[in-house]
Short mmCIF file of C-alpha atoms in Angstrom, two decimals:
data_model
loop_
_atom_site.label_atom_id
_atom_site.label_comp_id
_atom_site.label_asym_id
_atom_site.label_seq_id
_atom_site.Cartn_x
_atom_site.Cartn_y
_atom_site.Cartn_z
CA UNK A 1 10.73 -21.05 0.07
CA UNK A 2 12.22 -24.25 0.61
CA UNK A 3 13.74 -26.86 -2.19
CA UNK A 4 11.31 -30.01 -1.81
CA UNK A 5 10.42 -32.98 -4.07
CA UNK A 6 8.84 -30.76 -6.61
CA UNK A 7 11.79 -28.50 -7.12
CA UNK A 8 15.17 -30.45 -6.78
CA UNK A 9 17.14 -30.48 -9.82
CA UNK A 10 17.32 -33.93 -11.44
CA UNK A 11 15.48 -35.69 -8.99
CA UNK A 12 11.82 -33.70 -9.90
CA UNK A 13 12.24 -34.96 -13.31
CA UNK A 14 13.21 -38.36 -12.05
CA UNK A 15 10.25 -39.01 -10.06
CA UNK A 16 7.87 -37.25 -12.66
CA UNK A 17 8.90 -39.81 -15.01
CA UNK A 18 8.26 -42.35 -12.33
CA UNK A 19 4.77 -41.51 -11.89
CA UNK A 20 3.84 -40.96 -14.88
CA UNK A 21 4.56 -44.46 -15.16
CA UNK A 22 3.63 -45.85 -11.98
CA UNK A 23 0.04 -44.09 -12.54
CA UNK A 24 -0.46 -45.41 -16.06
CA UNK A 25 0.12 -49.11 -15.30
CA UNK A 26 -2.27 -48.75 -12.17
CA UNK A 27 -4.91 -46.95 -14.73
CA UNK A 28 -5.58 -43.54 -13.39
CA UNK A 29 -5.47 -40.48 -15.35
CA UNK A 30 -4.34 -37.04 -14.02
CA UNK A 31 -6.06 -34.21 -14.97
CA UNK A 32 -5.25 -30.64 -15.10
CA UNK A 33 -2.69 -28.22 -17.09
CA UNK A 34 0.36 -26.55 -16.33
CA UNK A 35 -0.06 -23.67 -14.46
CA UNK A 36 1.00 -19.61 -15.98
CA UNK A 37 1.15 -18.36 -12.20
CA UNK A 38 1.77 -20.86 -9.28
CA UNK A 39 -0.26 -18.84 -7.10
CA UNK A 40 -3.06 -19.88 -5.29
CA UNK A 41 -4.74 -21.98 -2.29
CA UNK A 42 -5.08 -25.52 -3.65
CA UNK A 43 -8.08 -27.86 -1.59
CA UNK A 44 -7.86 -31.37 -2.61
CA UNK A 45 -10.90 -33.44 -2.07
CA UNK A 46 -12.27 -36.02 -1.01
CA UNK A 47 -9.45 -37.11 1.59
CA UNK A 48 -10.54 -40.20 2.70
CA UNK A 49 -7.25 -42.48 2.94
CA UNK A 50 -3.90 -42.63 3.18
CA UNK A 51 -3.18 -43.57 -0.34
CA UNK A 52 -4.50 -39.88 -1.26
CA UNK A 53 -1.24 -38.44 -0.19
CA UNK A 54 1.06 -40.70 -2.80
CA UNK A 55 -1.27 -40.51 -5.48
CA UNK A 56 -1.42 -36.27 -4.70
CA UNK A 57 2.39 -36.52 -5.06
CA UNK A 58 2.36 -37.95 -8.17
CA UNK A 59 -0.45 -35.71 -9.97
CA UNK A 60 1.42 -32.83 -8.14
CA UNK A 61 4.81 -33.81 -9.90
CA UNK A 62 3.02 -34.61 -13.38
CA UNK A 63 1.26 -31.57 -13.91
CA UNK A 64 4.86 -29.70 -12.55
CA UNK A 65 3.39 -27.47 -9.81
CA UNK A 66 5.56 -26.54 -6.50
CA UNK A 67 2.91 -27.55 -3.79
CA UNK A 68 3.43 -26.86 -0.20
CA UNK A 69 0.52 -28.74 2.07
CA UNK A 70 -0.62 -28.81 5.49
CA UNK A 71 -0.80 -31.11 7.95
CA UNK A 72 -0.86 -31.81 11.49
CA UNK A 73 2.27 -32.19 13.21
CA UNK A 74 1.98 -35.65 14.42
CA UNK A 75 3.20 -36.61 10.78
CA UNK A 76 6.06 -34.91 11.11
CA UNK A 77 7.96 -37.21 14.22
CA UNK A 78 11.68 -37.57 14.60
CA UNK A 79 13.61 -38.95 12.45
CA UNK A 80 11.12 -38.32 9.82
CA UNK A 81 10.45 -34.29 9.91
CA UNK A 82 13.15 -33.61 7.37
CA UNK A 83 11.81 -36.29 4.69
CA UNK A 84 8.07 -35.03 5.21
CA UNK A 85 9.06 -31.43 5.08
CA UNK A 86 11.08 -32.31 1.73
CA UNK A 87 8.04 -33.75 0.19
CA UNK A 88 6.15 -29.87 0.96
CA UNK A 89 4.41 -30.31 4.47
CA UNK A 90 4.22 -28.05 6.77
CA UNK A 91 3.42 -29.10 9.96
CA UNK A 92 0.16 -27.39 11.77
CA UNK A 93 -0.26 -28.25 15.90
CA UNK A 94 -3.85 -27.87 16.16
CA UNK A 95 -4.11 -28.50 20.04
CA UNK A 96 -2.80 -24.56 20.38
CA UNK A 97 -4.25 -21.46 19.87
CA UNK A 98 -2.51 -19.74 16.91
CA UNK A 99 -2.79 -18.31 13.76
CA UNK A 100 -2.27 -20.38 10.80
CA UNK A 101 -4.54 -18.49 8.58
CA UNK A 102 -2.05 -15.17 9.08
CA UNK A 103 0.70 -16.50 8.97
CA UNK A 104 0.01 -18.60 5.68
CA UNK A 105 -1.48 -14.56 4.33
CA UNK A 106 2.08 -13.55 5.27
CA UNK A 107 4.06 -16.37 3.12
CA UNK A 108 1.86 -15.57 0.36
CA UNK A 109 2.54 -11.50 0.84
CA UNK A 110 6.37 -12.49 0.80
CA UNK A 111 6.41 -14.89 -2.26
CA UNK A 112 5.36 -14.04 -5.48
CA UNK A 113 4.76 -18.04 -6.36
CA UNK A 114 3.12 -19.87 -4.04
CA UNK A 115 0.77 -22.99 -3.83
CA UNK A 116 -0.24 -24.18 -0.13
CA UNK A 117 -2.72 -27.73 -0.33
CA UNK A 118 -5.17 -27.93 2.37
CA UNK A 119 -7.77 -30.61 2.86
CA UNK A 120 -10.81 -29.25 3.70
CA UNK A 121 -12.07 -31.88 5.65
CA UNK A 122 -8.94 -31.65 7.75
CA UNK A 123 -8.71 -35.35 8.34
CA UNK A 124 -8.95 -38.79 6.78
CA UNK A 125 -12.69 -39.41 8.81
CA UNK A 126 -15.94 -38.74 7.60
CA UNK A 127 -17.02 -35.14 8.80
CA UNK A 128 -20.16 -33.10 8.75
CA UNK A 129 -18.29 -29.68 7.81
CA UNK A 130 -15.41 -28.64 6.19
CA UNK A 131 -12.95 -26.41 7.71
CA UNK A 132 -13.00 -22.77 6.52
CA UNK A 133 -9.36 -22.30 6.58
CA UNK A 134 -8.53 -22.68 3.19
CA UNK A 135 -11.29 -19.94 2.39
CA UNK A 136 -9.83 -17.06 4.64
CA UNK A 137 -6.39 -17.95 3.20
CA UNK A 138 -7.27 -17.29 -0.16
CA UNK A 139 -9.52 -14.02 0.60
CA UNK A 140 -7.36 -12.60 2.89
CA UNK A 141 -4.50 -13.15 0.43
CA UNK A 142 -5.93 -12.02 -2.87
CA UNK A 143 -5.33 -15.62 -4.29
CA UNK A 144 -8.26 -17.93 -6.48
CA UNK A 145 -8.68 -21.71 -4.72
CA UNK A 146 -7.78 -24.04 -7.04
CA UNK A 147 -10.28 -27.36 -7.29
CA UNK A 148 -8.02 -29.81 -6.73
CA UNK A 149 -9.33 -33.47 -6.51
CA UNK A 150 -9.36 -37.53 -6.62
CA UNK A 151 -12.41 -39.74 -7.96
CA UNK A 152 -11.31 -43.13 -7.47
CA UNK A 153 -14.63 -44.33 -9.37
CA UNK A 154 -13.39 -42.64 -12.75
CA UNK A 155 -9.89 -43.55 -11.65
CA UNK A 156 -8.43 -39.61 -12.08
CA UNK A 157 -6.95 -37.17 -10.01
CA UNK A 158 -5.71 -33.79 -10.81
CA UNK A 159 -7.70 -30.19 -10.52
CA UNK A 160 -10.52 -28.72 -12.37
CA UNK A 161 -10.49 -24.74 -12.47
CA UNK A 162 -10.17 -21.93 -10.04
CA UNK A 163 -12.65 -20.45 -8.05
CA UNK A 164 -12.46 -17.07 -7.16
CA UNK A 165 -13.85 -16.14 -3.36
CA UNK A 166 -16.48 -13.58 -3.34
CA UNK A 167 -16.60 -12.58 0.12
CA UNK A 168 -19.68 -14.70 0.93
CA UNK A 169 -18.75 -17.78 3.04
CA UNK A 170 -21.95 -19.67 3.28
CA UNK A 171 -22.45 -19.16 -0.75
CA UNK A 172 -19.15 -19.94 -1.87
CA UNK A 173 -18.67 -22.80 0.09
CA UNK A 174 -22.24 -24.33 -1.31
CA UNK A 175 -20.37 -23.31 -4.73
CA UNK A 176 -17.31 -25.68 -4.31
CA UNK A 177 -19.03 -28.29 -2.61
CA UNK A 178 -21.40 -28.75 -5.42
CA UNK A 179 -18.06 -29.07 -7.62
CA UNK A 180 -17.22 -32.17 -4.81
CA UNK A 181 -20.60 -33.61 -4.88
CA UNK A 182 -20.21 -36.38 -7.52
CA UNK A 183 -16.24 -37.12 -6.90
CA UNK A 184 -15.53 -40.29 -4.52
CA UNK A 185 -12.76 -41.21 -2.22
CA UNK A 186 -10.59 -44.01 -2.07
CA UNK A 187 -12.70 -44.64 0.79
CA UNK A 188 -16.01 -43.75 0.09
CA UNK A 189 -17.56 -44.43 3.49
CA UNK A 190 -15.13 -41.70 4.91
CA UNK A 191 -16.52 -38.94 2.45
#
């Protein structure tokens, strides 16, 4: 995989440093551990403003894991795609018919390491259902989901502990919800 902000020599440290700083003078707290095996689907939730994606960033680079994360492709414009893509996105057009669940299986068949971040919710807007994607990923891969999350109300971000699919959609999905059910957004009329 690609070199991006969490893996470029001197400037990862760098901008660790930097938000371990920047975090502690704005008073949140990232929680979490270093991770034996970066290998797994990370969901980060609630997304419910732009300010998630700076202060996922900076938990990301704190607890040192290589993050790759999806989003649509509109974020990814000329002159920008290069910057965005450095930073771990990859770039998901969700107005065709394709298969990102597949080929996201594939990169995880081909790479011993890997950690792709999806948003459930799949946007920024309040929603009634979260997307499934995430789910398939990590069953069809063999991978554990990894609870990743932001409560602005106790001011922390980080991830909790992995959760291991079972095969049973509708159960597991009540499982990790109920994990979501007391964390709120920046926004918390979006969640």
């Amino acid at each position: 995989m690609r070199k991006t902000v969490f893996s470029t020599p001197l400037v990862t440290p760098l901008l660790r440093w930097i938000s371990i700083l920047v975090l502690a003078l704005t008073g949140w707290k990232v929680r979490g551990r270093e991770l034996d095996r970066q290998r797994c689907v990370l969901i980060g939730a609630p997304h419910t403003s732009n300010w998630d994606f700076p202060l996922m960033i900076m938990a990301v680079l704190i607890l040192r894991l290589r993050v790759y994360w999806m989003g649509k492709h509109t974020l990814f414009p000329f002159p920008f795609a290069g910057l965005m893509k450095w930073l771990g996105g990859l770039p998901i057009d969700r107005s065709r018919p394709h298969n990102v669940v597949r080929e996201t299986v594939r990169q995880y068949e081909r790479n011993d390491e890997l950690i792709v971040l999806v948003p459930p919710e799949g946007t920024r807007s309040k929603v009634q259902h979260w997307k499934t994607g995430f789910y398939h990923i990590a069953s069809n891969a063999g991978v554990p989901i990894l609870l990743g999350y932001v409560d602005a109300g106790k001011k922390e971000a980080g991830f909790a502990d992995f959760y291991q699919p079972s095969g049973n959609l509708e159960h597991d999905m009540a499982e990790i919800r109920k994990f979501y059910a007391d964390k709120r957004g920046l926004k918390a009329a979006n969640a």
